[in-house]
Amino acid sequence: MFQKLFFALYNPKLVLYDYLESKFERDAQLIRRVDKLDNGQFQELVIQQLSTLTKSIDTLAINQEVMQADINTMKADITDMKTDISNLKQSQVRMEEDLTRKITALFDSRELQKDVNQNVSRSLERIEAKIDILQIETAYLKRIK
């Protein structure tokens, strides 16, 4: 196949010549066959060819109807896909907004907990300082007695 394509690209005149030559040979063979026929046989051949053409046209019409049905189905599928994509986009926006709200709430909660922890830590330091003072005073009182 590649060789034929390569040959056709670089030798288009030869390819056209070969095509025309084979077409002329087929036409000449058909003419020789027709020349050998009498009037009745010729009419039968024409009727046979017309019948074949009619069947081909009918087949083409049926295939065209099938293709049209397929195209209509594809159009409906594309419409459904557009709707699905739109719904997905809306869902994504909704999830992003919800996630943003939740992350903001978590950050605010973390900051609040950080403040509470600092207050507890300061209170603990004050309590520890008071305990230290009480221990010193208790130790002093024990010495005095």
Tab-separated table of N, CA and C in Angstrom:
chain	number	residue	atom	x	y	z
A	1	MET	N	0.834	-1.187	0.000
A	1	MET	CA	0.000	0.000	0.000
A	1	MET	C	0.876	1.247	0.000
A	2	PHE	N	1.892	1.259	0.899
A	2	PHE	CA	2.773	2.404	0.981
A	2	PHE	C	3.521	2.600	-0.335
A	3	GLN	N	3.913	1.483	-0.948
A	3	GLN	CA	4.636	1.580	-2.208
A	3	GLN	C	3.754	2.175	-3.296
A	4	LYS	N	2.464	1.772	-3.314
A	4	LYS	CA	1.544	2.323	-4.312
A	4	LYS	C	1.354	3.812	-4.097
A	5	LEU	N	1.223	4.216	-2.831
A	5	LEU	CA	1.044	5.629	-2.516
A	5	LEU	C	2.289	6.412	-2.898
A	6	PHE	N	3.461	5.890	-2.550
A	6	PHE	CA	4.718	6.530	-2.891
A	6	PHE	C	4.857	6.654	-4.407
A	7	PHE	N	4.522	5.563	-5.105
A	7	PHE	CA	4.591	5.557	-6.563
A	7	PHE	C	3.637	6.597	-7.146
A	8	ALA	N	2.422	6.668	-6.579
A	8	ALA	CA	1.411	7.606	-7.081
A	8	ALA	C	1.838	9.045	-6.849
A	9	LEU	N	2.519	9.311	-5.738
A	9	LEU	CA	2.955	10.677	-5.451
A	9	LEU	C	4.043	11.142	-6.415
A	10	TYR	N	4.938	10.236	-6.768
A	10	TYR	CA	6.060	10.618	-7.611
A	10	TYR	C	5.848	10.328	-9.094
A	11	ASN	N	4.802	9.570	-9.437
A	11	ASN	CA	4.524	9.253	-10.832
A	11	ASN	C	3.032	9.391	-11.131
A	12	PRO	N	2.438	10.550	-10.901
A	12	PRO	CA	0.984	10.661	-11.082
A	12	PRO	C	0.541	10.415	-12.521
A	13	LYS	N	1.371	10.783	-13.487
A	13	LYS	CA	0.985	10.580	-14.888
A	13	LYS	C	0.896	9.091	-15.213
A	14	LEU	N	1.848	8.317	-14.705
A	14	LEU	CA	1.829	6.881	-14.964
A	14	LEU	C	0.630	6.218	-14.298
A	15	VAL	N	0.299	6.654	-13.094
A	15	VAL	CA	-0.850	6.083	-12.388
A	15	VAL	C	-2.125	6.389	-13.150
A	16	LEU	N	-2.276	7.631	-13.601
A	16	LEU	CA	-3.459	8.023	-14.365
A	16	LEU	C	-3.512	7.242	-15.676
A	17	TYR	N	-2.384	7.097	-16.321
A	17	TYR	CA	-2.329	6.343	-17.566
A	17	TYR	C	-2.777	4.897	-17.336
A	18	ASP	N	-2.250	4.262	-16.263
A	18	ASP	CA	-2.641	2.879	-15.951
A	18	ASP	C	-4.133	2.776	-15.677
A	19	TYR	N	-4.679	3.736	-14.946
A	19	TYR	CA	-6.110	3.723	-14.636
A	19	TYR	C	-6.943	3.839	-15.908
A	20	LEU	N	-6.592	4.812	-16.739
A	20	LEU	CA	-7.353	5.015	-17.978
A	20	LEU	C	-7.228	3.805	-18.905
A	21	GLU	N	-6.043	3.229	-18.959
A	21	GLU	CA	-5.835	2.071	-19.809
A	21	GLU	C	-6.719	0.905	-19.351
A	22	SER	N	-6.770	0.660	-18.041
A	22	SER	CA	-7.604	-0.447	-17.558
A	22	SER	C	-9.084	-0.142	-17.782
A	23	LYS	N	-9.490	1.124	-17.658
A	23	LYS	CA	-10.884	1.497	-17.904
A	23	LYS	C	-11.220	1.288	-19.378
A	24	PHE	N	-10.334	1.696	-20.250
A	24	PHE	CA	-10.578	1.508	-21.686
A	24	PHE	C	-10.661	0.025	-22.033
A	25	GLU	N	-9.831	-0.796	-21.406
A	25	GLU	CA	-9.884	-2.237	-21.657
A	25	GLU	C	-11.231	-2.810	-21.227
A	26	ARG	N	-11.719	-2.396	-20.059
A	26	ARG	CA	-13.027	-2.877	-19.596
A	26	ARG	C	-14.131	-2.422	-20.550
A	27	ASP	N	-14.059	-1.157	-20.985
A	27	ASP	CA	-15.069	-0.645	-21.919
A	27	ASP	C	-15.021	-1.408	-23.243
A	28	ALA	N	-13.816	-1.695	-23.718
A	28	ALA	CA	-13.675	-2.424	-24.980
A	28	ALA	C	-14.237	-3.837	-24.847
A	29	GLN	N	-14.001	-4.484	-23.706
A	29	GLN	CA	-14.553	-5.825	-23.479
A	29	GLN	C	-16.074	-5.782	-23.469
A	30	LEU	N	-16.649	-4.766	-22.849
A	30	LEU	CA	-18.101	-4.632	-22.805
A	30	LEU	C	-18.661	-4.408	-24.211
A	31	ILE	N	-17.980	-3.579	-24.987
A	31	ILE	CA	-18.438	-3.317	-26.365
A	31	ILE	C	-18.381	-4.602	-27.187
A	32	ARG	N	-17.315	-5.393	-27.036
A	32	ARG	CA	-17.214	-6.651	-27.774
A	32	ARG	C	-18.339	-7.600	-27.376
A	33	ARG	N	-18.668	-7.648	-26.073
A	33	ARG	CA	-19.770	-8.508	-25.630
A	33	ARG	C	-21.095	-8.043	-26.209
A	34	VAL	N	-21.315	-6.719	-26.236
A	34	VAL	CA	-22.583	-6.172	-26.740
A	34	VAL	C	-22.704	-6.418	-28.241
A	35	ASP	N	-21.584	-6.313	-28.972
A	35	ASP	CA	-21.617	-6.540	-30.422
A	35	ASP	C	-22.052	-7.968	-30.759
A	36	LYS	N	-21.750	-8.917	-29.899
A	36	LYS	CA	-22.092	-10.312	-30.160
A	36	LYS	C	-23.558	-10.622	-29.868
A	37	LEU	N	-24.245	-9.717	-29.189
A	37	LEU	CA	-25.630	-9.973	-28.791
A	37	LEU	C	-26.610	-9.588	-29.891
A	38	ASP	N	-27.719	-10.321	-29.962
A	38	ASP	CA	-28.795	-9.892	-30.858
A	38	ASP	C	-29.676	-8.910	-30.088
A	39	ASN	N	-30.719	-8.421	-30.700
A	39	ASN	CA	-31.562	-7.383	-30.116
A	39	ASN	C	-32.199	-7.832	-28.802
A	40	GLY	N	-32.730	-9.034	-28.746
A	40	GLY	CA	-33.379	-9.544	-27.535
A	40	GLY	C	-32.394	-9.711	-26.393
A	41	GLN	N	-31.221	-10.265	-26.717
A	41	GLN	CA	-30.200	-10.444	-25.688
A	41	GLN	C	-29.714	-9.091	-25.168
A	42	PHE	N	-29.600	-8.138	-26.091
A	42	PHE	CA	-29.172	-6.798	-25.693
A	42	PHE	C	-30.189	-6.188	-24.732
A	43	GLN	N	-31.480	-6.338	-25.059
A	43	GLN	CA	-32.517	-5.799	-24.180
A	43	GLN	C	-32.465	-6.474	-22.808
A	44	GLU	N	-32.242	-7.786	-22.794
A	44	GLU	CA	-32.132	-8.491	-21.517
A	44	GLU	C	-30.940	-7.983	-20.714
A	45	LEU	N	-29.815	-7.738	-21.391
A	45	LEU	CA	-28.625	-7.213	-20.720
A	45	LEU	C	-28.902	-5.837	-20.136
A	46	VAL	N	-29.578	-4.983	-20.924
A	46	VAL	CA	-29.903	-3.635	-20.443
A	46	VAL	C	-30.841	-3.718	-19.245
A	47	ILE	N	-31.850	-4.593	-19.339
A	47	ILE	CA	-32.794	-4.760	-18.227
A	47	ILE	C	-32.064	-5.280	-16.989
A	48	GLN	N	-31.155	-6.218	-17.206
A	48	GLN	CA	-30.379	-6.763	-16.091
A	48	GLN	C	-29.528	-5.661	-15.445
A	49	GLN	N	-28.876	-4.853	-16.275
A	49	GLN	CA	-28.047	-3.760	-15.756
A	49	GLN	C	-28.903	-2.731	-15.015
A	50	LEU	N	-30.087	-2.414	-15.588
A	50	LEU	CA	-30.990	-1.468	-14.929
A	50	LEU	C	-31.478	-2.026	-13.593
A	51	SER	N	-31.759	-3.321	-13.571
A	51	SER	CA	-32.181	-3.965	-12.322
A	51	SER	C	-31.076	-3.873	-11.278
A	52	THR	N	-29.852	-4.139	-11.702
A	52	THR	CA	-28.709	-4.041	-10.792
A	52	THR	C	-28.557	-2.616	-10.282
A	53	LEU	N	-28.683	-1.641	-11.190
A	53	LEU	CA	-28.585	-0.237	-10.786
A	53	LEU	C	-29.697	0.142	-9.811
A	54	THR	N	-30.906	-0.338	-10.088
A	54	THR	CA	-32.040	-0.043	-9.205
A	54	THR	C	-31.798	-0.619	-7.818
A	55	LYS	N	-31.303	-1.860	-7.762
A	55	LYS	CA	-30.999	-2.474	-6.467
A	55	LYS	C	-29.916	-1.682	-5.741
A	56	SER	N	-28.919	-1.244	-6.498
A	56	SER	CA	-27.840	-0.463	-5.886
A	56	SER	C	-28.375	0.849	-5.328
A	57	ILE	N	-29.247	1.495	-6.096
A	57	ILE	CA	-29.831	2.763	-5.639
A	57	ILE	C	-30.694	2.531	-4.403
A	58	ASP	N	-31.478	1.445	-4.414
A	58	ASP	CA	-32.298	1.123	-3.241
A	58	ASP	C	-31.421	0.872	-2.013
A	59	THR	N	-30.339	0.137	-2.224
A	59	THR	CA	-29.411	-0.130	-1.124
A	59	THR	C	-28.811	1.171	-0.605
A	60	LEU	N	-28.434	2.054	-1.533
A	60	LEU	CA	-27.891	3.350	-1.125
A	60	LEU	C	-28.916	4.149	-0.331
A	61	ALA	N	-30.169	4.120	-0.776
A	61	ALA	CA	-31.222	4.852	-0.067
A	61	ALA	C	-31.408	4.294	1.341
A	62	ILE	N	-31.410	2.962	1.454
A	62	ILE	CA	-31.551	2.343	2.779
A	62	ILE	C	-30.364	2.710	3.665
A	63	ASN	N	-29.167	2.620	3.091
A	63	ASN	CA	-27.970	2.976	3.856
A	63	ASN	C	-28.001	4.440	4.279
A	64	GLN	N	-28.513	5.288	3.393
A	64	GLN	CA	-28.615	6.708	3.728
A	64	GLN	C	-29.586	6.913	4.891
A	65	GLU	N	-30.704	6.184	4.883
A	65	GLU	CA	-31.666	6.287	5.981
A	65	GLU	C	-31.044	5.808	7.290
A	66	VAL	N	-30.293	4.712	7.209
A	66	VAL	CA	-29.622	4.194	8.404
A	66	VAL	C	-28.613	5.218	8.921
A	67	MET	N	-27.859	5.799	7.991
A	67	MET	CA	-26.879	6.807	8.389
A	67	MET	C	-27.569	8.015	9.013
A	68	GLN	N	-28.691	8.425	8.436
A	68	GLN	CA	-29.422	9.565	8.979
A	68	GLN	C	-29.917	9.253	10.388
A	69	ALA	N	-30.402	8.033	10.585
A	69	ALA	CA	-30.840	7.628	11.930
A	69	ALA	C	-29.660	7.645	12.903
A	70	ASP	N	-28.511	7.146	12.436
A	70	ASP	CA	-27.312	7.165	13.277
A	70	ASP	C	-26.902	8.594	13.609
A	71	ILE	N	-26.972	9.476	12.627
A	71	ILE	CA	-26.621	10.881	12.849
A	71	ILE	C	-27.572	11.505	13.863
A	72	ASN	N	-28.869	11.219	13.720
A	72	ASN	CA	-29.836	11.757	14.677
A	72	ASN	C	-29.564	11.234	16.086
A	73	THR	N	-29.223	9.942	16.174
A	73	THR	CA	-28.881	9.362	17.475
A	73	THR	C	-27.645	10.041	18.051
A	74	MET	N	-26.654	10.268	17.193
A	74	MET	CA	-25.433	10.931	17.646
A	74	MET	C	-25.729	12.354	18.110
A	75	LYS	N	-26.607	13.055	17.387
A	75	LYS	CA	-26.973	14.412	17.809
A	75	LYS	C	-27.630	14.385	19.187
A	76	ALA	N	-28.517	13.422	19.398
A	76	ALA	CA	-29.175	13.300	20.707
A	76	ALA	C	-28.144	12.977	21.788
A	77	ASP	N	-27.208	12.084	21.453
A	77	ASP	CA	-26.161	11.733	22.416
A	77	ASP	C	-25.297	12.943	22.747
A	78	ILE	N	-24.980	13.741	21.734
A	78	ILE	CA	-24.173	14.945	21.952
A	78	ILE	C	-24.929	15.921	22.844
A	79	THR	N	-26.230	16.066	22.601
A	79	THR	CA	-27.041	16.943	23.448
A	79	THR	C	-27.023	16.446	24.889
A	80	ASP	N	-27.173	15.123	25.064
A	80	ASP	CA	-27.110	14.543	26.410
A	80	ASP	C	-25.746	14.790	27.052
A	81	MET	N	-24.691	14.641	26.258
A	81	MET	CA	-23.346	14.861	26.780
A	81	MET	C	-23.156	16.314	27.196
A	82	LYS	N	-23.696	17.244	26.393
A	82	LYS	CA	-23.594	18.659	26.759
A	82	LYS	C	-24.311	18.917	28.082
A	83	THR	N	-25.472	18.304	28.243
A	83	THR	CA	-26.219	18.456	29.495
A	83	THR	C	-25.417	17.876	30.658
A	84	ASP	N	-24.852	16.693	30.439
A	84	ASP	CA	-24.047	16.063	31.490
A	84	ASP	C	-22.840	16.924	31.854
A	85	ILE	N	-22.184	17.476	30.846
A	85	ILE	CA	-21.019	18.329	31.094
A	85	ILE	C	-21.438	19.570	31.868
A	86	SER	N	-22.562	20.159	31.490
A	86	SER	CA	-23.065	21.328	32.209
A	86	SER	C	-23.354	20.978	33.663
A	87	ASN	N	-23.998	19.826	33.874
A	87	ASN	CA	-24.280	19.386	35.247
A	87	ASN	C	-22.994	19.147	36.030
A	88	LEU	N	-21.998	18.562	35.369
A	88	LEU	CA	-20.711	18.326	36.030
A	88	LEU	C	-20.038	19.638	36.413
A	89	LYS	N	-20.100	20.612	35.510
A	89	LYS	CA	-19.506	21.917	35.815
A	89	LYS	C	-20.202	22.555	37.011
A	90	GLN	N	-21.539	22.494	37.025
A	90	GLN	CA	-22.278	23.057	38.153
A	90	GLN	C	-21.926	22.326	39.444
A	91	SER	N	-21.820	21.014	39.360
A	91	SER	CA	-21.462	20.219	40.535
A	91	SER	C	-20.058	20.572	41.014
A	92	GLN	N	-19.156	20.754	40.077
A	92	GLN	CA	-17.785	21.104	40.426
A	92	GLN	C	-17.746	22.457	41.118
A	93	VAL	N	-18.469	23.437	40.580
A	93	VAL	CA	-18.503	24.767	41.192
A	93	VAL	C	-19.089	24.669	42.602
A	94	ARG	N	-20.167	23.903	42.741
A	94	ARG	CA	-20.804	23.738	44.051
A	94	ARG	C	-19.828	23.087	45.038
A	95	MET	N	-19.119	22.044	44.590
A	95	MET	CA	-18.158	21.374	45.471
A	95	MET	C	-17.007	22.307	45.832
A	96	GLU	N	-16.530	23.094	44.859
A	96	GLU	CA	-15.440	24.026	45.134
A	96	GLU	C	-15.870	25.064	46.160
A	97	GLU	N	-17.088	25.590	46.005
A	97	GLU	CA	-17.583	26.573	46.967
A	97	GLU	C	-17.724	25.947	48.346
A	98	ASP	N	-18.269	24.731	48.404
A	98	ASP	CA	-18.447	24.041	49.678
A	98	ASP	C	-17.093	23.753	50.318
A	99	LEU	N	-16.154	23.283	49.516
A	99	LEU	CA	-14.820	22.978	50.020
A	99	LEU	C	-14.131	24.244	50.520
A	100	THR	N	-14.264	25.330	49.779
A	100	THR	CA	-13.668	26.600	50.197
A	100	THR	C	-14.258	27.038	51.534
A	101	ARG	N	-15.565	26.924	51.660
A	101	ARG	CA	-16.233	27.306	52.904
A	101	ARG	C	-15.736	26.436	54.062
A	102	LYS	N	-15.602	25.135	53.821
A	102	LYS	CA	-15.147	24.227	54.874
A	102	LYS	C	-13.690	24.488	55.248
A	103	ILE	N	-12.852	24.737	54.262
A	103	ILE	CA	-11.439	25.023	54.543
A	103	ILE	C	-11.323	26.313	55.338
A	104	THR	N	-12.114	27.317	54.971
A	104	THR	CA	-12.108	28.583	55.708
A	104	THR	C	-12.545	28.347	57.151
A	105	ALA	N	-13.595	27.525	57.332
A	105	ALA	CA	-14.066	27.220	58.686
A	105	ALA	C	-12.985	26.484	59.474
A	106	LEU	N	-12.306	25.530	58.837
A	106	LEU	CA	-11.223	24.813	59.513
A	106	LEU	C	-10.089	25.760	59.897
A	107	PHE	N	-9.741	26.667	59.005
A	107	PHE	CA	-8.680	27.628	59.293
A	107	PHE	C	-9.087	28.524	60.460
A	108	ASP	N	-10.322	29.021	60.423
A	108	ASP	CA	-10.805	29.871	61.513
A	108	ASP	C	-10.807	29.098	62.830
A	109	SER	N	-11.260	27.833	62.776
A	109	SER	CA	-11.281	26.998	63.973
A	109	SER	C	-9.868	26.778	64.496
A	110	ARG	N	-8.945	26.564	63.599
A	110	ARG	CA	-7.546	26.366	63.991
A	110	ARG	C	-6.998	27.619	64.661
A	111	GLU	N	-7.285	28.770	64.077
A	111	GLU	CA	-6.821	30.029	64.666
A	111	GLU	C	-7.432	30.231	66.054
A	112	LEU	N	-8.718	29.944	66.185
A	112	LEU	CA	-9.395	30.074	67.474
A	112	LEU	C	-8.788	29.111	68.493
A	113	GLN	N	-8.541	27.854	68.062
A	113	GLN	CA	-7.932	26.879	68.964
A	113	GLN	C	-6.530	27.317	69.358
A	114	LYS	N	-5.817	27.920	68.436
A	114	LYS	CA	-4.481	28.425	68.728
A	114	LYS	C	-4.545	29.498	69.818
A	115	ASP	N	-5.514	30.404	69.700
A	115	ASP	CA	-5.695	31.442	70.723
A	115	ASP	C	-6.045	30.819	72.075
A	116	VAL	N	-6.959	29.841	72.071
A	116	VAL	CA	-7.343	29.167	73.319
A	116	VAL	C	-6.131	28.479	73.928
A	117	ASN	N	-5.350	27.800	73.097
A	117	ASN	CA	-4.152	27.113	73.593
A	117	ASN	C	-3.160	28.105	74.197
A	118	GLN	N	-3.016	29.268	73.589
A	118	GLN	CA	-2.109	30.285	74.133
A	118	GLN	C	-2.619	30.781	75.488
A	119	ASN	N	-3.933	30.999	75.591
A	119	ASN	CA	-4.500	31.439	76.870
A	119	ASN	C	-4.298	30.373	77.949
A	120	VAL	N	-4.544	29.102	77.597
A	120	VAL	CA	-4.344	28.008	78.550
A	120	VAL	C	-2.878	27.939	78.950
A	121	SER	N	-1.999	28.106	77.983
A	121	SER	CA	-0.567	28.056	78.257
A	121	SER	C	-0.162	29.185	79.209
A	122	ARG	N	-0.678	30.393	78.986
A	122	ARG	CA	-0.379	31.525	79.878
A	122	ARG	C	-0.929	31.258	81.280
A	123	SER	N	-2.160	30.742	81.337
A	123	SER	CA	-2.753	30.430	82.647
A	123	SER	C	-1.936	29.364	83.357
A	124	LEU	N	-1.497	28.364	82.622
A	124	LEU	CA	-0.678	27.302	83.194
A	124	LEU	C	0.637	27.863	83.719
A	125	GLU	N	1.226	28.773	82.976
A	125	GLU	CA	2.477	29.396	83.424
A	125	GLU	C	2.247	30.169	84.724
A	126	ARG	N	1.130	30.900	84.804
A	126	ARG	CA	0.826	31.648	86.027
A	126	ARG	C	0.610	30.693	87.201
A	127	ILE	N	-0.121	29.594	86.955
A	127	ILE	CA	-0.366	28.613	88.017
A	127	ILE	C	0.950	27.987	88.464
A	128	GLU	N	1.809	27.643	87.498
A	128	GLU	CA	3.112	27.063	87.842
A	128	GLU	C	3.934	28.051	88.665
A	129	ALA	N	3.866	29.333	88.284
A	129	ALA	CA	4.611	30.352	89.046
A	129	ALA	C	4.072	30.445	90.473
A	130	LYS	N	2.759	30.411	90.613
A	130	LYS	CA	2.159	30.474	91.949
A	130	LYS	C	2.536	29.244	92.760
A	131	ILE	N	2.540	28.064	92.115
A	131	ILE	CA	2.931	26.836	92.815
A	131	ILE	C	4.379	26.940	93.271
A	132	ASP	N	5.227	27.468	92.402
A	132	ASP	CA	6.636	27.647	92.774
A	132	ASP	C	6.748	28.551	94.005
A	133	ILE	N	5.985	29.648	93.992
A	133	ILE	CA	6.017	30.578	95.131
A	133	ILE	C	5.514	29.868	96.389
A	134	LEU	N	4.426	29.113	96.264
A	134	LEU	CA	3.888	28.390	97.416
A	134	LEU	C	4.880	27.348	97.929
A	135	GLN	N	5.582	26.684	97.047
A	135	GLN	CA	6.583	25.695	97.458
A	135	GLN	C	7.717	26.384	98.229
A	136	ILE	N	8.121	27.537	97.715
A	136	ILE	CA	9.199	28.282	98.385
A	136	ILE	C	8.726	28.714	99.777
A	137	GLU	N	7.505	29.242	99.847
A	137	GLU	CA	6.981	29.691	101.134
A	137	GLU	C	6.830	28.512	102.094
A	138	THR	N	6.363	27.379	101.597
A	138	THR	CA	6.192	26.199	102.434
A	138	THR	C	7.550	25.717	102.942
A	139	ALA	N	8.518	25.709	102.082
A	139	ALA	CA	9.857	25.282	102.475
A	139	ALA	C	10.408	26.247	103.526
A	140	TYR	N	10.157	27.525	103.379
A	140	TYR	CA	10.636	28.533	104.323
A	140	TYR	C	9.955	28.333	105.676
A	141	LEU	N	8.642	28.079	105.639
A	141	LEU	CA	7.908	27.885	106.883
A	141	LEU	C	8.373	26.611	107.591
A	142	LYS	N	8.705	25.598	106.881
A	142	LYS	CA	9.194	24.360	107.487
A	142	LYS	C	10.546	24.604	108.154
A	143	ARG	N	11.360	25.452	107.623
A	143	ARG	CA	12.664	25.739	108.194
A	143	ARG	C	12.506	26.528	109.491
A	144	ILE	N	11.585	27.421	109.452
A	144	ILE	CA	11.382	28.274	110.630
A	144	ILE	C	10.881	27.419	111.796
A	145	LYS	N	10.106	26.542	111.640
A	145	LYS	CA	9.542	25.765	112.738
A	145	LYS	C	10.554	24.866	113.273
